[in-house]
Amino acid sequence: MAETAADHLATIRDRIAAAEDESGRAKGKVTLIAVSKTFDAPDIQPVIDAGQRIFGENRVQEAQGKWPAMKEAHPDIELHLIGPLQSNKARDAVALFDAIHTIDRDKIARAVKAEMEAQGRDLKLFVQINTGDEPQKAGVSPDEADAFIRRCREEVGLTITGLMCIPPVEETPAPHFALLAKIAERNGLACLSMGMSGDFETAIAHGATHVRVGSAIFGSRSYPA
Ligand SMILES: *Cc1c(COP(=O)(O)O)cnc(C)c1O
């Protein structure tokens, strides 16, 4: 019989535990974010039934179409926004998500702060760093990271949980993970959102606290996200 998403989930959990072990890290400390973008409720439900409670989506509107009902049925589900956020979507994002990994502009930082206050919600917030300085990619340039984090904290009044990166596809990811860890350390940030299906073990070896795994659980996506 073909392997199900629940089988894949079990395999990924084992591989995370093994990677924690190999890098001498405490067991069970890495948070698995199951990235369900492009998949609908019938594909996601078996993964919820298998005990997974933390999910990632990259589009606010897509998430609004499928998650409110599943969150209502399972109030302990935690939803993470891992894709770019436009300030005109800040209200919807703060209402639906429990964490945002893509804070990368003053305007977004201010919009999220205002919405959290207006809605009385307190989301976990990660600053996205464009570790490869790729012109087409979202995120703060490594050179500007310290100043941006300081402005988020001191001027906007945000509590920043950690940093997030997506290494350039054509490069070996390890140096990017190491750079993210270094920026986090000098800014006193405990959490690192890094590592996807193809490289989460490397990310764990470099200190990832949150890995974002999609296709290795749900299968390949039928359209690009
Ligand atoms: C889609 C996506 C992932 C998951 O990628 P896979 O290679 O399918 O594991 C992780 N992070 C971000 C930001 C994504 O958009």
Short mmCIF file of C-alpha atoms in Angstrom, two decimals, residues 10-150:
data_model
loop_
_atom_site.label_atom_id
_atom_site.label_comp_id
_atom_site.label_asym_id
_atom_site.label_seq_id
_atom_site.Cartn_x
_atom_site.Cartn_y
_atom_site.Cartn_z
CA ALA A 10 6.07 9.62 11.47
CA THR A 11 9.22 9.29 9.36
CA ILE A 12 9.93 13.02 9.56
CA ARG A 13 9.48 12.98 13.34
CA ASP A 14 11.97 10.08 13.59
CA ARG A 15 14.45 11.91 11.38
CA ILE A 16 14.12 15.06 13.48
CA ALA A 17 14.76 13.05 16.66
CA ALA A 18 17.80 11.41 15.05
CA ALA A 19 19.14 14.79 13.89
CA GLU A 20 18.69 16.22 17.41
CA ASP A 21 20.56 13.24 18.76
CA GLU A 22 23.39 13.47 16.24
CA SER A 23 23.95 17.15 16.88
CA GLY A 24 24.00 16.56 20.64
CA ARG A 25 20.87 18.60 21.18
CA ALA A 26 18.13 17.92 23.69
CA LYS A 27 15.43 15.58 22.37
CA GLY A 28 12.05 16.92 21.41
CA LYS A 29 13.06 20.58 21.30
CA VAL A 30 12.73 21.14 17.56
CA THR A 31 9.26 22.26 16.53
CA LEU A 32 7.93 20.68 13.34
CA ILE A 33 5.79 23.00 11.25
CA ALA A 34 3.85 20.92 8.72
CA VAL A 35 3.56 23.14 5.64
CA SER A 36 0.15 22.46 4.15
CA LYS A 37 0.08 25.16 1.44
CA THR A 38 -1.80 24.09 -1.72
CA PHE A 39 -3.37 21.14 0.13
CA ASP A 40 -6.99 21.13 1.20
CA ALA A 41 -8.76 19.89 4.30
CA PRO A 42 -9.15 16.26 3.12
CA ASP A 43 -5.36 16.00 2.76
CA ILE A 44 -4.66 17.86 6.00
CA GLN A 45 -7.16 16.08 8.27
CA PRO A 46 -5.25 12.75 8.42
CA VAL A 47 -2.16 14.65 9.54
CA ILE A 48 -4.18 16.35 12.30
CA ASP A 49 -5.58 12.92 13.24
CA ALA A 50 -2.00 11.64 13.49
CA GLY A 51 -1.40 14.23 16.20
CA GLN A 52 0.26 17.08 14.31
CA ARG A 53 -0.89 20.45 15.66
CA ILE A 54 1.46 23.03 14.14
CA PHE A 55 0.91 23.97 10.51
CA GLY A 56 2.38 26.49 8.10
CA GLU A 57 0.75 28.35 5.23
CA ASN A 58 2.26 30.93 2.91
CA ARG A 59 -0.84 32.81 1.79
CA VAL A 60 -3.32 34.57 4.05
CA GLN A 61 -6.25 34.23 1.67
CA GLU A 62 -5.66 30.54 0.98
CA ALA A 63 -5.40 29.85 4.72
CA GLN A 64 -8.65 31.73 5.37
CA GLY A 65 -10.42 29.34 3.04
CA LYS A 66 -9.53 26.16 4.91
CA TRP A 67 -8.26 26.78 8.43
CA PRO A 68 -11.06 28.48 10.42
CA ALA A 69 -13.17 25.29 10.45
CA MET A 70 -10.24 23.00 11.28
CA LYS A 71 -9.07 25.39 14.01
CA GLU A 72 -12.54 25.45 15.48
CA ALA A 73 -12.62 21.65 15.57
CA HIS A 74 -9.11 21.54 17.08
CA PRO A 75 -8.55 24.69 19.17
CA ASP A 76 -5.01 23.56 20.03
CA ILE A 77 -3.87 23.94 16.42
CA GLU A 78 -1.19 26.58 15.92
CA LEU A 79 -1.00 28.24 12.51
CA HIS A 80 2.20 29.86 11.23
CA LEU A 81 2.37 32.32 8.34
CA ILE A 82 5.59 31.57 6.46
CA GLY A 83 4.95 33.58 3.27
CA PRO A 84 5.18 37.31 2.55
CA LEU A 85 2.68 39.59 4.27
CA GLN A 86 1.21 42.74 2.72
CA SER A 87 0.19 45.40 5.21
CA ASN A 88 -3.39 45.41 3.88
CA LYS A 89 -3.62 41.76 4.98
CA ALA A 90 -2.26 42.40 8.47
CA ARG A 91 -5.71 42.42 10.07
CA ASP A 92 -6.70 39.06 8.59
CA ALA A 93 -3.29 37.55 9.30
CA VAL A 94 -3.30 38.57 12.96
CA ALA A 95 -6.84 37.25 13.36
CA LEU A 96 -6.09 33.81 11.91
CA PHE A 97 -2.42 33.05 12.54
CA ASP A 98 -0.57 32.36 15.79
CA ALA A 99 2.87 33.16 14.44
CA ILE A 100 4.31 35.18 11.55
CA HIS A 101 7.76 34.29 10.20
CA THR A 102 8.06 37.05 7.63
CA ILE A 103 8.42 40.38 9.42
CA ASP A 104 10.84 42.24 7.14
CA ARG A 105 9.76 45.87 6.79
CA ASP A 106 9.00 48.69 9.22
CA LYS A 107 5.56 49.08 7.66
CA ILE A 108 4.71 45.41 8.30
CA ALA A 109 6.12 45.55 11.82
CA ARG A 110 3.93 48.57 12.62
CA ALA A 111 0.83 47.09 10.97
CA VAL A 112 1.18 43.82 12.90
CA LYS A 113 1.78 45.69 16.16
CA ALA A 114 -1.34 47.83 15.62
CA GLU A 115 -3.48 44.81 14.78
CA MET A 116 -2.25 42.77 17.74
CA GLU A 117 -3.23 45.67 20.01
CA ALA A 118 -6.58 46.21 18.32
CA GLN A 119 -7.46 42.51 18.44
CA GLY A 120 -5.89 41.76 21.83
CA ARG A 121 -3.77 39.02 20.26
CA ASP A 122 -0.14 38.17 20.88
CA LEU A 123 1.55 36.36 18.02
CA LYS A 124 5.04 34.88 17.91
CA LEU A 125 7.02 36.97 15.46
CA PHE A 126 10.09 36.05 13.42
CA VAL A 127 12.15 38.44 11.32
CA GLN A 128 12.93 37.05 7.87
CA ILE A 129 16.55 37.49 6.83
CA ASN A 130 17.50 37.36 3.15
CA THR A 131 20.75 35.52 3.92
CA GLY A 132 21.70 35.25 0.24
CA ASP A 133 20.91 38.94 -0.44
CA GLU A 134 18.83 37.79 -3.39
CA PRO A 135 17.14 40.78 -5.07
CA GLN A 136 13.88 38.91 -5.79
CA LYS A 137 13.55 37.45 -2.31
CA ALA A 138 11.78 38.90 0.71
CA GLY A 139 13.63 39.46 3.96
CA VAL A 140 16.01 41.92 5.56
CA SER A 141 19.56 42.05 4.24
CA PRO A 142 22.06 40.57 6.75
CA ASP A 143 23.79 43.97 6.89
CA GLU A 144 20.57 45.65 8.00
CA ALA A 145 19.37 42.91 10.35
CA ASP A 146 20.68 44.29 13.64
CA ALA A 147 19.27 47.76 13.00
CA PHE A 148 15.90 46.37 11.87
CA ILE A 149 15.58 44.11 14.91
CA ARG A 150 16.46 47.06 17.15
#
